[in-house]
Structures are given as C-alpha cells and as structure tokens.
XYZ file of C-alpha atoms in Angstrom:
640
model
C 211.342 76.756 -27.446
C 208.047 77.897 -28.279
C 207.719 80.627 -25.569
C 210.717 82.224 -27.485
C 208.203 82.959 -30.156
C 205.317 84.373 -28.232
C 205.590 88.472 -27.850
C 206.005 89.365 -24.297
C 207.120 86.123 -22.734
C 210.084 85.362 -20.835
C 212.481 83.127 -20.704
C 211.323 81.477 -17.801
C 207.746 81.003 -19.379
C 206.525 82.676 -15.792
C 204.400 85.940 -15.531
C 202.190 85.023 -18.585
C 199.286 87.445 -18.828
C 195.710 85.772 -19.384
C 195.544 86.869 -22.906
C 198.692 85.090 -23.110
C 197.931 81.994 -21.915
C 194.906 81.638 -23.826
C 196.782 82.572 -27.384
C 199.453 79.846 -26.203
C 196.729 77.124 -25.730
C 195.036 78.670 -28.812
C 198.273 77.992 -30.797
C 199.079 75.022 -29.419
C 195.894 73.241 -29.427
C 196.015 73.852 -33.603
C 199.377 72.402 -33.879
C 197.908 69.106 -32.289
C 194.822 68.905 -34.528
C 197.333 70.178 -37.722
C 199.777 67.185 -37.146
C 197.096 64.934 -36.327
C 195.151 65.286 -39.861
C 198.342 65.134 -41.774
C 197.980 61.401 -40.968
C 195.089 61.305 -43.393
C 197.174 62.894 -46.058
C 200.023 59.637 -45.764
C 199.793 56.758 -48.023
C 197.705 53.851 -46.905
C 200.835 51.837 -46.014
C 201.860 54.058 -43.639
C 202.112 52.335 -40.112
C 200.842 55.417 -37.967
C 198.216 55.813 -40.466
C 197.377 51.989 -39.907
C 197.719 52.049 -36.517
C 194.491 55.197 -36.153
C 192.608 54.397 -39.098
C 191.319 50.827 -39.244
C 189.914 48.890 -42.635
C 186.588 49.840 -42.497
C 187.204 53.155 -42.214
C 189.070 53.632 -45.492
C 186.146 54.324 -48.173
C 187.082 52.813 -51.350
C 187.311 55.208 -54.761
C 184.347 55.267 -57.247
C 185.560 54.954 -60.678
C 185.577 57.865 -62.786
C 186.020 58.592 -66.131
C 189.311 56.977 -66.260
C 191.355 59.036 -64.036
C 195.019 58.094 -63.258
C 193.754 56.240 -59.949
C 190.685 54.161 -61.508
C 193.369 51.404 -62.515
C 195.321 52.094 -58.677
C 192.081 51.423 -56.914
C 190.444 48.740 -58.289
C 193.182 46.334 -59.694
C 192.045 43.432 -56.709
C 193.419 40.342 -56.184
C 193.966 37.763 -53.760
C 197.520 38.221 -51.587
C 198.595 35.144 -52.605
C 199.088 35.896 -56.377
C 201.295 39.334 -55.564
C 200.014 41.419 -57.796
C 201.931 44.666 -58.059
C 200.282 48.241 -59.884
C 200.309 49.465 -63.329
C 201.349 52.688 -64.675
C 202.692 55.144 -62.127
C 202.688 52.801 -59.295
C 205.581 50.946 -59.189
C 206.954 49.462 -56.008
C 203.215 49.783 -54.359
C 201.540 46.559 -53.768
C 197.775 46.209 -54.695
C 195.751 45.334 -51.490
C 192.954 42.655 -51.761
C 189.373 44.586 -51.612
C 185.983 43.497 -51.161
C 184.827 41.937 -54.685
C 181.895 41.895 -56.542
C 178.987 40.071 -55.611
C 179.162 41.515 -51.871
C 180.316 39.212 -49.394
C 179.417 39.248 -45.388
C 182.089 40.540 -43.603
C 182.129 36.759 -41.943
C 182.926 34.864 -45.694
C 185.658 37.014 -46.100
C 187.633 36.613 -43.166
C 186.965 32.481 -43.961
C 188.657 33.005 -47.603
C 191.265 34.838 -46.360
C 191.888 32.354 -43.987
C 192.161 29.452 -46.345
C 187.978 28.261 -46.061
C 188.348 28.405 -49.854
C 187.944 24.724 -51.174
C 188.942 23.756 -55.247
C 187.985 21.051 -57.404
C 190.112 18.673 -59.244
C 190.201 19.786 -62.801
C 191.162 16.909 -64.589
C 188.460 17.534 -67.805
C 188.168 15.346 -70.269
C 186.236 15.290 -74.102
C 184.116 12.602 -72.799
C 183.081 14.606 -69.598
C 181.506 17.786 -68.141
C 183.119 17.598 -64.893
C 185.591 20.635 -63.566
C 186.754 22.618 -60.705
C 184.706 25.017 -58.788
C 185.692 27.190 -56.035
C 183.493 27.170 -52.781
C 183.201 29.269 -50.037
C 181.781 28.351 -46.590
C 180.449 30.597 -43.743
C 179.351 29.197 -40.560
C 176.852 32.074 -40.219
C 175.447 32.129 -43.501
C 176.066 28.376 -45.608
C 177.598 28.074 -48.820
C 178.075 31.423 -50.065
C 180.621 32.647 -53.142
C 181.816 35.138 -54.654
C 183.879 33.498 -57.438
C 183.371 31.494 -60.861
C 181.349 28.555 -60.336
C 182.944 26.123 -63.960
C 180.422 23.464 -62.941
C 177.280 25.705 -62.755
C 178.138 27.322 -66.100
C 177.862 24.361 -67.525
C 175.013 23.398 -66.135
C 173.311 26.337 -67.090
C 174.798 25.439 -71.112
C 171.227 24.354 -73.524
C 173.844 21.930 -75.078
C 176.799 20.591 -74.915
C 179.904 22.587 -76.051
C 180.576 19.881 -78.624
C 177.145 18.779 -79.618
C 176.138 15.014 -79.674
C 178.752 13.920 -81.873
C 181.457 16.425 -81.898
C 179.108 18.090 -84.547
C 179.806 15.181 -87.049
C 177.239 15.436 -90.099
C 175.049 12.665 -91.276
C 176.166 13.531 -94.855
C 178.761 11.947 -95.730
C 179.872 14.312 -98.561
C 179.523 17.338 -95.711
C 181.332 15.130 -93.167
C 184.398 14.676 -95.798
C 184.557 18.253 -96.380
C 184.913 18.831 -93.031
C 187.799 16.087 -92.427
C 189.755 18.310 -95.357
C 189.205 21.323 -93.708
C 190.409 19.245 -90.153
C 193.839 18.116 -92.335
C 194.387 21.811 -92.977
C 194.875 22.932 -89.900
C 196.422 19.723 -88.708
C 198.890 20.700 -91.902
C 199.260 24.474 -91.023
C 199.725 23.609 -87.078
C 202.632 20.881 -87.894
C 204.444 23.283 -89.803
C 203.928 26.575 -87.927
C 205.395 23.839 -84.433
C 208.073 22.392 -87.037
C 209.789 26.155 -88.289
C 208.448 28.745 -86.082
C 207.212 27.616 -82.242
C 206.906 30.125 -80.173
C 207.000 32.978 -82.391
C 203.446 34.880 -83.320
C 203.291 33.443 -86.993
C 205.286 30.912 -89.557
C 206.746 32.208 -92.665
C 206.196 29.137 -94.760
C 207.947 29.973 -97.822
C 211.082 30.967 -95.545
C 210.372 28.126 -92.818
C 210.990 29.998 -89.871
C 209.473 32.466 -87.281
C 207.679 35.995 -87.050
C 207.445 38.373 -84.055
C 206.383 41.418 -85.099
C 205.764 44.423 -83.124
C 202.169 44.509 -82.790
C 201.545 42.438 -79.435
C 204.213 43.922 -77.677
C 206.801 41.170 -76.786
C 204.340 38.889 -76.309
C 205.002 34.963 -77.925
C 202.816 32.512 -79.315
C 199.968 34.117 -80.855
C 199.503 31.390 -83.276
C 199.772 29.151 -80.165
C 196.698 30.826 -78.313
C 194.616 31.416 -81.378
C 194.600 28.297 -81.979
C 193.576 26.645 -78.776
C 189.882 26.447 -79.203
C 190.223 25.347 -82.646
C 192.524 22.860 -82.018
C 190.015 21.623 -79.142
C 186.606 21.637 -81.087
C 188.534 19.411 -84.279
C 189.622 17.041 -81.997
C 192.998 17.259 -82.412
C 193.926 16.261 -78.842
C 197.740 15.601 -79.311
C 198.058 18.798 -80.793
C 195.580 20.734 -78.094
C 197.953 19.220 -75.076
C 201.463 20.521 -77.207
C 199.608 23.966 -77.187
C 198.363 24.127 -73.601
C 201.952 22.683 -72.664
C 203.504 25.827 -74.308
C 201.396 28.396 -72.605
C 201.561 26.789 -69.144
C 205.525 26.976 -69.233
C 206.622 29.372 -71.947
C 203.916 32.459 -72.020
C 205.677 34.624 -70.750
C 203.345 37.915 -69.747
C 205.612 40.363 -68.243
C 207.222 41.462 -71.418
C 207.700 45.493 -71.709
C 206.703 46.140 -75.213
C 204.364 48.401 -77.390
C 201.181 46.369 -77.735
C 198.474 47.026 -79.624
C 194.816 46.691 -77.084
C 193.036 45.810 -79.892
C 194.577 42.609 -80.688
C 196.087 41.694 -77.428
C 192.708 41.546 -76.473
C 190.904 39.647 -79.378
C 193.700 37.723 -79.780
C 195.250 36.648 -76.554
C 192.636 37.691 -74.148
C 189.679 35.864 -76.469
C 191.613 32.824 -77.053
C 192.621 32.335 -73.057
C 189.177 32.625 -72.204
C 187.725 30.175 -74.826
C 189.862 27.568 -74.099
C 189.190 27.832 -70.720
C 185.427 28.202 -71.064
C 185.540 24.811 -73.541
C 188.262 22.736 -71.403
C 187.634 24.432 -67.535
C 191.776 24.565 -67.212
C 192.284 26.990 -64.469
C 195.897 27.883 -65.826
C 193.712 29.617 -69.089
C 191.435 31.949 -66.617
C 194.623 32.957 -64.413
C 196.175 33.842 -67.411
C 193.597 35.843 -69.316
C 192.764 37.748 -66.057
C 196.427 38.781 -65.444
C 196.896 40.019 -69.135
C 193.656 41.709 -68.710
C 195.210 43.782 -65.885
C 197.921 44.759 -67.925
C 195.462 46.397 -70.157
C 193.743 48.461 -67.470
C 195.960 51.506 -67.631
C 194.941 52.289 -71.730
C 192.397 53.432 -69.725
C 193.749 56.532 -68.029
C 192.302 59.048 -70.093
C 190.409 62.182 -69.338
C 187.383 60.192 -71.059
C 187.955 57.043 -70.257
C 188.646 55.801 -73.830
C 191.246 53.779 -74.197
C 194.523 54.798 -76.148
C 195.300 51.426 -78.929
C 199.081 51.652 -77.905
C 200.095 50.314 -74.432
C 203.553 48.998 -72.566
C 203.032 45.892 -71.084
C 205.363 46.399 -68.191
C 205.800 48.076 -65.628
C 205.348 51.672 -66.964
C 201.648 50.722 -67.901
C 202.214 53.913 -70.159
C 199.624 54.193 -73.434
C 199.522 56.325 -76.378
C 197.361 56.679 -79.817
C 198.984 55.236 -83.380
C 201.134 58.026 -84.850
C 198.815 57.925 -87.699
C 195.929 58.003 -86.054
C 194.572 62.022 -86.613
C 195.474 64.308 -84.160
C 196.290 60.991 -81.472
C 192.795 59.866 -81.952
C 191.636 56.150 -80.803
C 189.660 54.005 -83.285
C 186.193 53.141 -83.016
C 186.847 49.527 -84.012
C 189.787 49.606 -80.989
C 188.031 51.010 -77.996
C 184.508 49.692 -79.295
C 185.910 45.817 -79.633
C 186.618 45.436 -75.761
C 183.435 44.381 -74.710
C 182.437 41.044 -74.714
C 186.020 40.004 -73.471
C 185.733 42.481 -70.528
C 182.478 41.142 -69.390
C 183.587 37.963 -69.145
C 187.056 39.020 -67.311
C 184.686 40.737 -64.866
C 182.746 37.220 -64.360
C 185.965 35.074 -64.107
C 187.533 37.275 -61.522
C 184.156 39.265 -59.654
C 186.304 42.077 -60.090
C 183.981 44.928 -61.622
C 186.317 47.446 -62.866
C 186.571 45.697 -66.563
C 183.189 45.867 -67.125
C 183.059 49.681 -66.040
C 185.630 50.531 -68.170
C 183.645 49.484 -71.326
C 180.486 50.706 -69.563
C 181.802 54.276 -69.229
C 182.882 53.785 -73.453
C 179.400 52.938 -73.722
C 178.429 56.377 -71.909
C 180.333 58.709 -73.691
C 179.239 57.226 -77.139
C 175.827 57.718 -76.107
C 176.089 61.089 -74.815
C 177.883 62.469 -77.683
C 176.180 63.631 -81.283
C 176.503 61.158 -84.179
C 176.729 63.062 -87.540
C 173.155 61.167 -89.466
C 173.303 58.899 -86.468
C 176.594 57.464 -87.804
C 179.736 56.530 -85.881
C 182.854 57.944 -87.127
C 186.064 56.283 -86.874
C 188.778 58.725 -84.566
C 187.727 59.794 -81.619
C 190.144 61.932 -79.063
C 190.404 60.430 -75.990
C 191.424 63.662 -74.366
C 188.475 65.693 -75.676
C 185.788 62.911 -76.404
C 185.324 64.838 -79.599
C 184.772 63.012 -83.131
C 187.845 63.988 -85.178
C 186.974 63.015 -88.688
C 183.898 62.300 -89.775
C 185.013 59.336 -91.941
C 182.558 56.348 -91.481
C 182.936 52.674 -92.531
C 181.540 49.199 -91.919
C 185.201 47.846 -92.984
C 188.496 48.911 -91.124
C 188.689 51.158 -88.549
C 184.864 50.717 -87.889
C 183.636 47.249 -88.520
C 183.854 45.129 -85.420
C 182.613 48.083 -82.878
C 178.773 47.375 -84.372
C 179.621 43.924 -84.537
C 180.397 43.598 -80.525
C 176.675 45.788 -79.984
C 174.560 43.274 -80.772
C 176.643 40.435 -80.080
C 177.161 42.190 -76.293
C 172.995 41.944 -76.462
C 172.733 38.528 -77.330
C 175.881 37.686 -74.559
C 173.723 39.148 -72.339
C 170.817 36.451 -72.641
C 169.410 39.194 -74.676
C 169.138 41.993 -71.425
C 170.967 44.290 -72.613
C 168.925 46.780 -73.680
C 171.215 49.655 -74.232
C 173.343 47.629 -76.464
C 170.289 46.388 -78.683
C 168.800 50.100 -78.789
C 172.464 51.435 -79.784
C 172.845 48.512 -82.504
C 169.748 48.663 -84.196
C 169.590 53.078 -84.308
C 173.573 52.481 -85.937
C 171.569 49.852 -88.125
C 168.829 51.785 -89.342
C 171.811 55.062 -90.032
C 173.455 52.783 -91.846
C 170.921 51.940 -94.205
C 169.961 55.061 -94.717
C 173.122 56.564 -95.659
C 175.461 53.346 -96.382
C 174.000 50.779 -98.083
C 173.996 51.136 -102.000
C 172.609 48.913 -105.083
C 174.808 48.344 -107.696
C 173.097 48.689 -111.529
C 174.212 44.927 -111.604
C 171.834 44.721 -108.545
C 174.434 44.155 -106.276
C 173.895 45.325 -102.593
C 176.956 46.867 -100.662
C 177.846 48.860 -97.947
C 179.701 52.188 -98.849
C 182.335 54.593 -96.938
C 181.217 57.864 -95.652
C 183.555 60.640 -95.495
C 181.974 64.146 -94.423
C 178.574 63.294 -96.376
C 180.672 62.185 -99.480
C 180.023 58.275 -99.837
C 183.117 55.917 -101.389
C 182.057 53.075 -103.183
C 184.537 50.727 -102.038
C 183.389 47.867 -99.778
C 186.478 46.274 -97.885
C 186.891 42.416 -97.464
C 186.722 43.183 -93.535
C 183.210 44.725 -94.532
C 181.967 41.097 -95.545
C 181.529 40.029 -91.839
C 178.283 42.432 -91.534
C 176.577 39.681 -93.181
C 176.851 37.373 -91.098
C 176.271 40.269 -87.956
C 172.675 41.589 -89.645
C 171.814 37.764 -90.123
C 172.304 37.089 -86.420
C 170.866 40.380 -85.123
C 167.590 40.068 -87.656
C 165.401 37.781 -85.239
C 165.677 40.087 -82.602
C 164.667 43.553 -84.754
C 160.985 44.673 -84.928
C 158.775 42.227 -85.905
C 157.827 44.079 -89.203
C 161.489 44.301 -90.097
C 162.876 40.759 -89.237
C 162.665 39.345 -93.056
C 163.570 42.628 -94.267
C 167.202 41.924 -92.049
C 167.558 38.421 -93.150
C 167.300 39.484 -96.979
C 169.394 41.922 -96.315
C 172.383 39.766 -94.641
C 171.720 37.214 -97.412
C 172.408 40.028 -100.299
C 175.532 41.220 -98.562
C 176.744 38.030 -98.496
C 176.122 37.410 -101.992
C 178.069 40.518 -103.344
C 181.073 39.547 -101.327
C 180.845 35.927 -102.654
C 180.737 37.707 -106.055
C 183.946 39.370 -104.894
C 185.371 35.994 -104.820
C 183.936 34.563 -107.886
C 184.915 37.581 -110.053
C 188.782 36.311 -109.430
C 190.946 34.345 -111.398
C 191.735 32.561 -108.021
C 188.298 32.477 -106.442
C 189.838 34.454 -103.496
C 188.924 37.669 -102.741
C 190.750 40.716 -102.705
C 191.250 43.025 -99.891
C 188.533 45.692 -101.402
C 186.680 45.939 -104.276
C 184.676 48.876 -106.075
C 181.349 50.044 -107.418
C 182.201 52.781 -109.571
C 183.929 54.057 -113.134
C 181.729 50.886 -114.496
C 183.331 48.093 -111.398
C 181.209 45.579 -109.909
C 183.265 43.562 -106.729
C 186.310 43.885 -108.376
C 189.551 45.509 -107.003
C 190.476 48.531 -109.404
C 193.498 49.180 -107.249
C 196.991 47.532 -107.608
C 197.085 48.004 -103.821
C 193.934 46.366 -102.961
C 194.728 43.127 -105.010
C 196.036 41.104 -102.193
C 194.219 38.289 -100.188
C 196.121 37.590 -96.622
C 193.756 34.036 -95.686
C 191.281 36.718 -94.795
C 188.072 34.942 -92.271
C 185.484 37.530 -92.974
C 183.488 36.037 -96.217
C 183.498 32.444 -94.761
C 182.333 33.535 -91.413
C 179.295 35.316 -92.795
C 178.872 31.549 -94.864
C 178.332 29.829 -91.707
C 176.392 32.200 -90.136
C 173.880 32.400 -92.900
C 174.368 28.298 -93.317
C 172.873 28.246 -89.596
C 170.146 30.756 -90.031
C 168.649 29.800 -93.530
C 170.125 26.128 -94.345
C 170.109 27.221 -97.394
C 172.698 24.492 -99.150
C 174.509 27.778 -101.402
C 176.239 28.590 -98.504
C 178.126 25.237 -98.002
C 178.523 25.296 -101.517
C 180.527 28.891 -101.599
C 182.537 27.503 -98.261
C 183.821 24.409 -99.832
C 184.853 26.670 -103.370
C 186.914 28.973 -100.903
C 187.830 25.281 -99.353
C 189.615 24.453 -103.741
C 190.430 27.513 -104.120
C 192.932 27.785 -100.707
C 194.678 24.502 -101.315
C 195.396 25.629 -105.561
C 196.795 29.292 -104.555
C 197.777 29.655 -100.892
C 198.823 26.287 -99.848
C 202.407 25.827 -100.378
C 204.930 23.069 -99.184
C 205.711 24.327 -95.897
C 201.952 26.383 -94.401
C 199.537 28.413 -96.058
C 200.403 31.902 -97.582
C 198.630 34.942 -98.562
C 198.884 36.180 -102.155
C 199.415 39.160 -103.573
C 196.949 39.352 -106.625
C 194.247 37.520 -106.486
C 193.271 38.511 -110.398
C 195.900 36.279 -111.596
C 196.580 32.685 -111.277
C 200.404 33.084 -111.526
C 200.649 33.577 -107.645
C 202.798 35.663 -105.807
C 202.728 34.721 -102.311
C 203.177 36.806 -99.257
C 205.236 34.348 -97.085
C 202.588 35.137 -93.574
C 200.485 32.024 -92.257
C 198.385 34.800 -90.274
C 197.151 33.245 -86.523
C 193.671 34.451 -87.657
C 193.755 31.874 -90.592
C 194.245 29.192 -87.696
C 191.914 31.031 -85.253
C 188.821 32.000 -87.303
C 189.275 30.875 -91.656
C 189.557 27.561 -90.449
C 187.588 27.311 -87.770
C 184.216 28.891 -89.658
C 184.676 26.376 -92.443
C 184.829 23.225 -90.306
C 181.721 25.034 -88.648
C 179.986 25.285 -92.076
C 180.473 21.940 -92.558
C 179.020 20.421 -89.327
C 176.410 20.330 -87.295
C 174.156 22.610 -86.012
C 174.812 21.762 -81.827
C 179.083 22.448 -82.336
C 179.333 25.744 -80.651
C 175.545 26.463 -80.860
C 174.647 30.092 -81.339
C 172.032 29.558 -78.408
C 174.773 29.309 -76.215
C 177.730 31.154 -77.264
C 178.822 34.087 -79.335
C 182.165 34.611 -81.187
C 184.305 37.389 -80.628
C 186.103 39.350 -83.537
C 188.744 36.834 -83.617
C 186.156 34.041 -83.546
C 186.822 32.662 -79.894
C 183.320 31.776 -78.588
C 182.514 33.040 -75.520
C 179.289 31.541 -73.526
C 176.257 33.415 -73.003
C 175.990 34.819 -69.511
C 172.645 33.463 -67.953
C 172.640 35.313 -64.425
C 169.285 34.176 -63.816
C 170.487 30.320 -63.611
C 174.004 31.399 -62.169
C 172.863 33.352 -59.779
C 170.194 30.733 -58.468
C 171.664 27.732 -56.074
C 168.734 25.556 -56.768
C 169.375 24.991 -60.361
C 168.519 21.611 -61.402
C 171.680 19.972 -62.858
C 170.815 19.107 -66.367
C 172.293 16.080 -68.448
C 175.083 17.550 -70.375
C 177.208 14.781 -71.616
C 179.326 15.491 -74.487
C-alpha cells in the first residue's frame, strides 16, 4: 500500500497530520499526471494512445537532413496498396497522411471513402486518350490531389510522336532510320530468344546475365527498352515487354543495388513508358521502387549512400572503393529529374526533398576553383578528394543541373545559377586546346590537370549545346561553338580507329591526339555518349555532319560489334581483328539505339520543347505547373 511508504503513517491510514495529507495528495497527484504523459511517449498504434489523442492532434515530422525517421514519416500511401516501412521498421505499417497539394479535410474523407473515380486506360498509338483520377467534394467541386494523364497531355506543345511518328521526308534519312529500327528489332529478338528475364544477353554465349549491380532485380534490358521499343513502333515487341513487367517484375528482391542505376535504369524507364503509353501498371511500379530507395537517404547529411538492400532491411552503405565510404557526385547528383517526377506521380513530397536537401548542402559547402569534386562523405558532408572530372564519377551530376532547369519549364533558378557557375569553373580550369586544335575537357586532381578525356565525357556536348540558348545573351554563340568543338574531338576519337568506334578514353599528351595510349582504355562496350551529343547538335544546328558521323557509327556497329546472335562490345577498338566482349549492355537498347533513330528523324519525335532525357536517355516531360495547375485549360488538338 502506499501509506506503508509515507513516514509516520499507520496502518490504518487514520490520524494523518495536515502536512501529511497534503504530501500524500502532493505525491499522488504526480503519479496521475506521470502515468498520464507516458501515453505520449507510446507508439502511435497504441490503442490507449488512440483512444486520448485523436488525428488531428498528432503533428506530422518535418524532414530533416535525412535522419533515420525522414523515410518512417513520410513514406504515404493509400491503405489499400499495404505498404509496409523501410529500414528499421519492420512489422510497422505506414499510415496514409495528408498529401501534397493540400486537400480540405471534406475531399479526404470522400477518397477514403471510395469518391475516387478512374478512367479506362485502354491507349492506343493512334490516340491521346487515358485514365485520370478525379476527386469530388460536395462542398468544394472537383478538387484533386493526384496525377491528372489527360491534362499532361494536354498541356504537351506536340504530340509525343510527332505528325508522322517522326518519319523524314528524305528518303535516304528515312532508310537510315529503318536500319537503325532492324537493329534493335535484331538485338531485342535475340536478347527474348537466349536470355528473357535476365538484365543482359551474352550473344556470343546465347544465354543470360544477372549481375550484381541492381540488386536481384530482373529484366533490365526489358525496362530499358520500353520507350524505345514504343517510339520505333515496334508494337508486338512493346506488348511482350509490358507483358513481362506486369507479371514477372518482381520488386521485393533483397539484394545489394546500386541507387545510381536502379534509378536511371529502372526508375527512368517505368516512368517513360508510362508518361508515352499512360499504363497505370508503369507509375505503380516506378513509385513503389522509388520507395525502396528512400532509406539511402538516412544519412547525417542527407546524401545518399550508392549501395542499398532492397528488402526489408532498407540498410545502405558506400562502394568499398569509394575513399574513406564516400558517395559519388555523379550517384547522389543523378537523382533528380526522376525524383521530381515520382513526387508528381504520387503528390507525395518527400522525393523531391530529398534531392532538394542534396541541392542544399552542395550549395552551402566550398567548391575548390568553383569545381565539384567527385567523393563526398555522407557522414561529414566534407569533399574527400579533390579529384574533378566531366567523365566518370562526375559527368551526369552537371548534366541533370541544367536539364532539372529546363524540366522545370525553365523556373528553376537555383539549378540554372548552379549549372552555369560549374560551367564557367569548368572552362576556366578544364577545358584545354590540343596543338592539333582539338578542344577537350581535362581531369583535375588537386590543381594537377590529366589530359585524358573519357568516352562518358563526350555527352557534355550535347549538355553545353542544349544549355547554350539559355546562358547570357553575350555568351550564347560562344556555348554553341563550344558544344560543336567537343563534339568534334570525340568524333575524332572515333575516326582515329581502325574500327571507327571509339575507345573508352583517349589522351592529349606525350605527342597523343584522341587516341587511347592505354592497353586498358582500348575497349568500346556499345557506349551512347558520342551519338547522343550527334543528335543533340543535329537538332540545334541542322548542320547535315552530324547525321553524317551517326550513320558512320551506324557501318561501323554492324562490321565490328554485330555478331550472329546480339551485338557485342570489343575489346580494342585500334584493330580490326575484333575481340569481342560477349555483353549486349541494356544501355545499347535504351539510349545507342534510341539517339540514332532520333538523329535520323524528325524534329517533333520526342521534341526537346517538351521533354528532356535522363542519363539513361528515358524522356521525361517537362513539368508545366502553370497549365497543370489551372482547371480551365483549353484542351488542345493533340492527335498523334
């Protein structure tokens, strides 16, 4: 009994003194208010805690800096798709929160009720139509908080597929583009015939590759090549692919992904297909994997970690030869674009923080000569070497700036300030003339610059090109020249081979001009990077060189890398006795082939006023908030 533990009290509890009586209510009166606030310190799903505390009472979190509970607290979904937490939070179930835009209290309880209303999605080559979700409020009309597929197109300057499907009036350019349309029809028979379902087909061998790099995940050759398979026409082979990743992708693997190309890769090519084809089965997909991504996040800065489990653990680490567990620029900087448009699919805000707060630390932090250096600790949100390149480990981070500016409807300011200062540092202390008068971009290790220029370097041409109309007026020719010499040294790469391929980097130095001086740098793996900068240049200038050096690559792929079975990288590209590698690469599906049958048609396929591709060439659509966001739009005549 509690009497028993007051001094001077009997057993009876009679006789109590006043002094008594008040230190008894004293004590007891904090014993009441001490068991009543432990309630605030049980879990939400607590019933007692339930019972005293109702909804509105429970603040939500603001995100951090990527705490451990930024992924807990803002991981939202609807009920009905039983969504359970990441890393650390196994066996909790995710509630449903209030999603971006803010609905009235009265919408919500409508959704959740079943007011929610879908289209038929039954989309078609020949037709614009697709679902779209309403929501109705008696109190305050239409009103929604989710994607609207019918009003994004609307708000598209053209259609998706131009006119024609892009088909040239030349008939020389339109034949060139049916042979680049039979080479992926030939890669994509062969990679279904030996190696469906597996990431890539070893042609030489005729079967299948895995690999470790997307974590137990299948089919990356299947989802890489959606879009492509889409914009070419090749329906038959389109329907086998969206077949496969309706019934056999197969998300909750438990491996040791890399971010980096889970994301390009998987995450890209889910939402491209469905931004092209309005198939609900590709948005539900690429927001789920994107949720299995979130907890790379939980860092003390926020930047991501390139290694995460894809189960339940959630868990994420750096590359073991990545200096002292750093993350790479070209990782954690080449999230963007897709995390936008994961926010816009699902009007769930935390992927877009999570590359905003990236964004944050990069510009808080000093740049060495305004440079960006390639390892950053995500525990310290220190640089960690001060080892700069346009190439790998660097290249796609300044890439996704000004393409996340353009994405934007060009209102992104901070990303078009960041871009053009890295632009300007880079041309002060990276960009180099050859004495043959060749312009490249150097490596920059602690002030010391390498005069190697990687193949994965040759994509800057094409990224100055489509950044130069946008620079300072005075400087806008000055960018174009500048993406037009790039391009030329790394067609000179290509030219300055016995195959007409290029290798994987090439020199400036000891008397070198584009030419590998490195056993180890000899190889060519159906790289995209000099092509893509082709078309983009083709579309900016018209200038006919550029279809010229496209259809070369075009010869010089079916001599040395075409073999009975696929297409294979080679191992020297200095020697026409080829060695071949025995990898059809998904990117060579994904982004080779699908920039060369770009080159080679029109202008309004995939127009560059309406979309932007990501690193893995997946076009994403310009956001235009200002026509999204307004009901009143005026339905233009999109007809495809």
């Amino acid at each position: 009994m509690v009497f028993r533990k007051l001094p001077g009290v009997s057993a009876s509890g009679m006789g109590l003194r006043l002094s008594q009586k008040f230190m008894f209510l004293l004590f007891l009166s904090g014993l009441v208010t001490l068991c009543f606030g432990a309630l605030f310190f049980l879990p939400d799903s607590v019933r007692l805690k339930r019972i005293f505390l109702s909804k509105t009472e429970i603040q939500p979190v603001t995100v951090g800096s990527g705490s451990e509970n930024d992924v807990r607290e803002h991981l939202k979904r609807p009920k009905d798709q039983g969504m359970t937490s990441a890393k650390g939070e196994a066996g909790i179930k995710l509630k449903s929160q209030s999603r971006k835009p803010p609905v009235s209290y009265e919408a919500t309880e409508v959704r959740l009720a079943g007011g929610k209303a879908q289209e038929d999605l039954n989309l078609s080559r020949s037709k614009t139509e697709s679902a779209s979700e309403k929501v109705t409020s008696s109190n305050h009309g239409a009103n929604s908080d989710t994607f609207s597929y019918k009003k994004f197109r609307r708000c598209l300057f053209k259609p998706p597929l131009g006119r024609d499907s892009g088909r040239p009036a030349d008939p020389q350019t339109n034949e060139r583009r049916e042979k680049v349309k039979e080479m992926m029809k030939f890669a994509w028979d062969n990679y279904k015939r030996y190696a469906w379902g597996k990431n890539e087909l070893r042609p030489l061998t005729r079967n299948g590759h895995i690999g470790n790099m997307f974590g137990g995940l299948r089919g990356a050759s299947v989802v890489d090549s959606l879009d492509t398979l889409y914009i070419m026409g090749l329906m038959d082979e389109y329907n086998d692919a969206k077949e496969w990743v309706k019934t056999s992708l197969d998300l909750n693997s438990n491996g040791e992904a890399s971010l980096f190309e889970v994301n390009i890769r998987y995450v890209g090519g889910l939402l491209s297909a469905y931004y092209l084809t309005g198939e609900e089965l590709f948005k539900n997909k690429a927001v789920e994997l994107g949720e299995k991504l979130l907890p790379a996040f939980n860092t003390p800065t926020g930047i991501p970690r390139g290694v995460i489990n894809l189960g339940s653990s959630g868990t994420s680490w750096s590359w073991g030869w990545a200096s002292a567990g750093s993350s790479i620029l070209a990782e954690f900087g080449t999230l963007h674009l897709e995390f936008v448009h994961l926010t816009e699919l699902s009007s769930n805000p935390v992927y877009t923080e999570k590359v905003m707060n990236i964004r944050k630390l990069l510009n808080k932090i000093e740049k060495p000569h305004g440079l960006y250096p390639n390892f950053l600790s995500p525990v310290s949100g220190n640089w960690v070497q001060h080892h700069v390149s346009i190439g790998g480990l660097g290249d796609s981070f300044y890439e996704y700036l000004i393409k996340s500016y353009l994405m934007s409807d060009k209102t992104d300011d901070d990303a078009k300030k960041m871009y053009y200062t890295a632009l300007e540092a880079i041309e002060a202390n990276l960009v180099q003339k050859s004495p043959g008068g060749l312009t490249y971009m150097a490596e920059w290790r602690g002030g010391i610059l390498d005069h190697k220029m990687g193949h994965l370097a040759c994509f800057s041409g094409g990224m100055i090109g489509i950044g130069a109309d946008d620079g300072a007026a005075e400087k806008r020719q000055h960018y174009l020249d500048l993406a037009a010499e790039i391009t030329h040294t790394c067609h000179e790469s290509y030219t300055r081979s016995a195959t007409k391929l290029g290798p994987e980097a090439f020199r400036f130095d000891s008397g070198a001009e584009a030419t590998a001086t490195r056993l180890s740098d000899r190889y060519y793996i159906l790289r995209p990077e000099v092509i893509e900068s082709y078309m983009y240049m083709w579309r900016l200038t018209h200038d006919p060189k550029y279809r010229e050096w496209g259809w070369e690559a075009v010869e010089a792929l079916e001599q040395h890398c075409r073999v009975e079975s696929g297409f294979s990288g080679i191992r020297d590209v200095y020697t026409t006795s080829v060695s071949h590698d025995n990898m059809q690469q998904s990117f060579f599906l994904s982004e080779t082939l699908k920039y060369l049958y770009l080159l080679f048609s029109d202008d309004d396929l995939l127009s560059l006023e309406d979309w932007v591709f990501n690193t893995e060439a997946h076009p994403l659509p310009i956001i235009r908030n200002s026509c999204l966001q307004d009901d009143t739009t005026q339905e233009k005549t999109v007809s495809e």
